[in-house]
Coordinates of C-alpha atoms in Angstrom, one line a residue:
X1 CA 96.8 95.9 110.2
X2 CA 95.8 96.8 106.7
X3 CA 97.4 99.6 104.7
X4 CA 94.2 101.0 103.3
X5 CA 90.7 101.1 104.8
X6 CA 87.3 102.0 103.4
X7 CA 84.8 103.0 106.1
X8 CA 81.1 102.9 105.2
X9 CA 78.8 104.5 107.8
X10 CA 75.2 104.1 108.6
X11 CA 72.3 106.0 107.2
X12 CA 69.3 103.9 106.3
X13 CA 68.2 103.1 102.8
X14 CA 69.1 106.6 101.6
X15 CA 72.6 106.0 103.0
X16 CA 72.9 102.8 101.0
X17 CA 71.9 104.6 97.9
X18 CA 74.2 107.6 98.5
X19 CA 77.2 105.4 99.3
X20 CA 76.7 103.4 96.2
X21 CA 76.4 106.5 94.1
X22 CA 79.6 108.0 95.6
X23 CA 81.5 104.8 95.0
X24 CA 80.3 104.6 91.4
X25 CA 81.2 108.2 90.8
X26 CA 84.7 107.9 92.3
X27 CA 85.3 104.7 90.2
X28 CA 84.2 106.5 87.0
X29 CA 86.7 109.3 87.8
X30 CA 89.5 106.8 88.3
X31 CA 89.5 107.0 92.1
X32 CA 88.0 103.6 92.8
X33 CA 88.3 102.9 96.6
X34 CA 86.7 99.5 96.2
X35 CA 90.1 97.7 96.3
X36 CA 90.8 98.8 99.9
X37 CA 92.6 96.2 102.0
X38 CA 89.8 96.3 104.6
X39 CA 86.2 97.4 104.3
X40 CA 84.5 98.4 107.6
X41 CA 80.7 98.6 107.5
X42 CA 78.2 99.9 110.0
X43 CA 74.4 99.5 109.4
X44 CA 73.7 100.8 105.9
X45 CA 77.5 100.5 105.3
X46 CA 77.5 96.9 106.2
X47 CA 75.1 96.2 103.3
X48 CA 77.2 98.2 100.9
X49 CA 80.4 96.7 102.2
X50 CA 79.1 93.1 101.8
X51 CA 77.9 93.9 98.2
X52 CA 81.1 95.6 97.2
X53 CA 83.4 92.9 98.5
X54 CA 81.3 90.0 97.1
X55 CA 83.1 90.0 93.8
X56 CA 79.7 89.9 92.1
X57 CA 79.3 93.6 91.1
X58 CA 81.3 96.5 89.9
X59 CA 80.7 99.9 91.6
X60 CA 78.6 100.9 88.5
X61 CA 76.4 97.8 88.9
X62 CA 76.1 98.4 92.6
X63 CA 74.9 101.9 91.8
X64 CA 72.4 100.6 89.2
X65 CA 70.9 98.3 91.7
X66 CA 69.8 101.4 93.7
X67 CA 67.8 102.7 90.8
X68 CA 65.4 99.8 90.4
X69 CA 62.0 99.5 92.0
X70 CA 62.7 98.7 95.7
X71 CA 60.1 96.0 95.9
X72 CA 60.7 93.6 98.8
X73 CA 61.9 96.4 101.0
X74 CA 59.8 97.4 104.0
X75 CA 59.6 101.1 104.9
X76 CA 60.5 101.9 108.5
X77 CA 60.5 105.2 110.4
X78 CA 62.1 106.5 113.6
X79 CA 59.1 108.4 115.0
X80 CA 59.2 111.3 117.4
X81 CA 58.6 109.0 120.4
X82 CA 61.6 106.8 119.5
X83 CA 63.7 109.9 118.8
X84 CA 62.9 111.3 122.2
X85 CA 64.0 108.0 123.8
X86 CA 67.3 108.2 121.8
X87 CA 67.9 111.7 123.0
X88 CA 67.1 111.0 126.7
X89 CA 69.2 107.9 126.7
X90 CA 72.2 109.8 125.3
X91 CA 71.8 112.5 128.0
X92 CA 71.7 109.9 130.7
X93 CA 74.5 107.7 129.5
X94 CA 78.1 108.2 130.7
X95 CA 79.6 106.3 127.8
X96 CA 78.7 104.4 124.7
X97 CA 78.3 101.1 126.4
X98 CA 75.7 102.5 128.8
X99 CA 74.0 104.1 125.9
X100 CA 74.1 100.8 124.1
X101 CA 72.4 99.1 127.0
X102 CA 69.6 101.7 127.1
X103 CA 69.1 101.3 123.3
X104 CA 69.1 97.5 123.8
X105 CA 66.3 97.7 126.3
X106 CA 64.3 99.9 123.9
X107 CA 64.9 97.4 121.1
X108 CA 64.0 94.3 123.1
X109 CA 60.8 96.0 124.4
X110 CA 59.5 97.2 121.0
X111 CA 57.1 95.4 118.9
X112 CA 58.4 96.0 115.4
X113 CA 56.6 96.0 112.0
X114 CA 58.7 93.1 110.8
X115 CA 59.6 90.0 112.8
X116 CA 63.0 88.4 113.0
X117 CA 62.5 86.0 110.1
X118 CA 60.9 88.6 107.8
X119 CA 63.7 91.1 108.5
X120 CA 66.4 88.5 107.9
X121 CA 64.8 87.7 104.6
X122 CA 64.9 91.4 103.6
X123 CA 68.6 91.5 104.4
X124 CA 69.3 88.3 102.6
X125 CA 67.7 89.6 99.4
X126 CA 69.9 92.7 99.6
X127 CA 73.1 90.7 99.6
X128 CA 74.6 89.3 96.5
X129 CA 76.4 86.4 98.3
X130 CA 75.6 84.7 101.6
X131 CA 79.3 83.8 102.1
X132 CA 81.9 86.0 103.6
X133 CA 84.2 87.5 100.9
X134 CA 87.9 86.7 100.6
X135 CA 88.7 90.3 101.1
X136 CA 88.7 91.5 104.8
X137 CA 85.2 92.8 105.7
X138 CA 84.4 94.0 109.2
X139 CA 80.8 94.5 110.3
X140 CA 79.9 96.2 113.5
X141 CA 77.1 95.6 116.0
X142 CA 76.2 96.2 119.7
X143 CA 75.1 93.6 122.3
X144 CA 71.5 94.6 123.3
X145 CA 72.0 93.4 126.9
X146 CA 75.5 94.7 127.8
X147 CA 76.1 97.5 125.3
X148 CA 79.3 95.7 124.3
X149 CA 80.7 96.6 120.9
X150 CA 81.5 93.8 118.5
X151 CA 83.1 93.5 115.1
X152 CA 82.1 90.4 113.1
X153 CA 84.3 89.0 110.3
X154 CA 84.8 85.8 108.4
X155 CA 86.5 84.2 111.4
X156 CA 83.8 85.1 113.9
X157 CA 81.7 82.0 113.2
X158 CA 78.7 84.1 112.4
X159 CA 76.9 84.0 109.0
X160 CA 77.2 87.2 107.0
X161 CA 73.4 87.6 106.6
X162 CA 73.1 87.5 110.4
X163 CA 76.0 89.9 110.9
X164 CA 74.6 92.4 108.5
X165 CA 71.1 92.1 109.9
X166 CA 72.5 92.8 113.4
X167 CA 74.4 95.8 112.2
X168 CA 71.1 97.1 110.6
X169 CA 68.8 96.4 113.6
X170 CA 67.8 100.0 114.3
X171 CA 66.5 100.1 117.9
X172 CA 62.7 100.7 118.1
X173 CA 62.3 100.1 114.3
X174 CA 63.7 96.6 113.6
X175 CA 64.0 93.6 115.9
X176 CA 67.3 92.7 117.6
X177 CA 69.1 89.8 115.9
X178 CA 69.8 86.6 117.9
X179 CA 73.4 85.4 117.5
X180 CA 75.3 83.0 119.8
X181 CA 72.6 83.1 122.5
X182 CA 72.6 86.9 122.6
X183 CA 70.7 89.7 120.9
X184 CA 72.5 92.3 118.8
X185 CA 71.5 95.8 117.6
X186 CA 72.7 98.4 115.1
X187 CA 76.4 99.1 115.2
X188 CA 75.5 102.8 114.7
X189 CA 74.4 102.9 118.3
X190 CA 78.1 103.2 119.2
X191 CA 79.0 105.5 116.3
X192 CA 77.4 106.2 113.0
X193 CA 80.6 105.0 111.2
X194 CA 82.9 103.4 113.9
X195 CA 85.8 104.9 111.9
X196 CA 88.1 104.1 114.8
X197 CA 88.0 100.4 113.8
X198 CA 90.5 101.6 111.1
X199 CA 93.1 102.5 113.7
X200 CA 96.5 101.4 112.4
X201 CA 95.7 101.8 108.7
X202 CA 97.8 104.4 106.9
X203 CA 95.2 105.6 104.5
X204 CA 91.5 105.8 105.4
X205 CA 88.5 106.9 103.3
X206 CA 85.3 107.4 105.2
X207 CA 81.8 107.7 103.6
X208 CA 79.4 108.9 106.3
X209 CA 75.7 109.5 105.3
X210 CA 75.1 110.5 108.9
X211 CA 78.1 112.1 110.6
X212 CA 76.7 113.5 113.8
X213 CA 76.9 112.3 117.4
X214 CA 75.5 113.3 120.7
X215 CA 76.1 112.7 124.4
X216 CA 78.7 109.9 124.6
X217 CA 78.5 109.1 120.9
X218 CA 81.4 110.7 119.0
X219 CA 80.9 112.5 115.7
X220 CA 82.5 110.9 112.7
X221 CA 84.7 114.0 112.2
X222 CA 86.0 113.6 115.8
X223 CA 87.0 110.0 115.0
X224 CA 88.6 111.0 111.7
X225 CA 90.6 113.6 113.5
X226 CA 91.9 111.1 116.0
X227 CA 93.0 108.8 113.2
X228 CA 94.8 111.7 111.5
X229 CA 96.4 112.6 114.8
X230 CA 97.7 109.0 115.1
X231 CA 99.4 109.4 111.7
X232 CA 96.8 108.2 109.2
X233 CA 96.0 110.1 106.0
X234 CA 92.2 110.5 106.1
X235 CA 89.5 111.7 103.7
X236 CA 86.0 112.1 105.1
X237 CA 83.0 112.5 102.7
X238 CA 79.6 113.5 104.0
X239 CA 76.5 114.4 102.1
X240 CA 76.4 117.8 100.5
X241 CA 73.3 120.0 100.5
X242 CA 71.8 118.4 97.4
X243 CA 72.3 114.9 98.8
X244 CA 70.6 115.9 102.1
X245 CA 67.7 117.2 100.2
X246 CA 67.4 114.0 98.2
X247 CA 67.4 112.0 101.4
X248 CA 64.2 113.7 102.6
X249 CA 63.0 113.4 106.2
X250 CA 63.0 109.6 106.5
X251 CA 66.2 107.7 105.7
X252 CA 64.3 104.4 106.0
X253 CA 62.0 105.2 103.1
X254 CA 62.8 102.9 100.1
X255 CA 61.3 105.4 97.7
X256 CA 64.1 107.9 98.4
X257 CA 66.9 105.4 97.7
X258 CA 67.3 106.2 93.9
X259 CA 67.4 110.0 94.4
X260 CA 70.0 109.5 97.1
X261 CA 72.1 107.3 94.8
X262 CA 72.0 109.9 92.0
X263 CA 72.9 112.7 94.4
X264 CA 75.9 110.6 95.7
X265 CA 77.1 110.0 92.2
X266 CA 76.9 113.7 91.3
X267 CA 78.7 114.7 94.5
X268 CA 81.6 112.3 93.9
X269 CA 83.1 114.5 91.3
X270 CA 84.0 117.1 93.9
X271 CA 86.0 114.5 95.9
X272 CA 87.6 112.4 93.1
X273 CA 91.0 114.3 93.1
X274 CA 91.4 114.1 96.8
X275 CA 90.5 110.4 96.9
X276 CA 92.7 109.6 94.0
X277 CA 95.6 111.3 95.7
X278 CA 94.9 109.4 98.9
X279 CA 94.7 106.0 97.2
X280 CA 97.8 106.5 95.0
X281 CA 100.0 108.0 97.7

């Protein structure tokens, strides 16, 4: 397993902006985590991870991409009815796989604002390369029928656009993604960051725009603590108060992305020393 891991969690378009801002701020402070041996991306984090490892942008350029007019993006929203379905499914599920099946049924039954082809086109425009990077990139998703957790990588035989689209397929908002005769939904259904995929790495940095859990879904902090208990050195960064205010009430609103990015960059200064110590240990 890799020595160092960068874990990028889910959190919608504001999560993409915030993560890009944090990464740029850390790099500016001399604590660039972009050279991690393995990058693990869930939902929003899969987009940032694919961009970061593409070799096409620096962290600064990745940040600047968040500040431009988000044309081509389609706003989504997890409304009260869908949120109620999420909560009820969590209460009724004995484990993450059962929860994944319930979320899969919701996803398959929902008529979404964008169809499969349109949604794939949006994801394709976000990515700077449609080829898997040389650096190890792991992208998480969940089988809509079985609730099975899956990690896609360059050896999985799945195109990176499809893998990222699957990881970003929020149930009840975006359509499930067909891959290999099955349909796949957001990796955040299992965990908002899936930090446990970094098990075995000695140093782990986790950026988690959404760190909560509920029912069988573990919090990111709980996963970070398990990694630390297993011997890893772990740093977890979650949004501060200013960042949460910048996110607003809808993380899927493209208009909030730039503010989230600026907030992430401003927050990075408070974590630079700890990240630098982690990376240079």
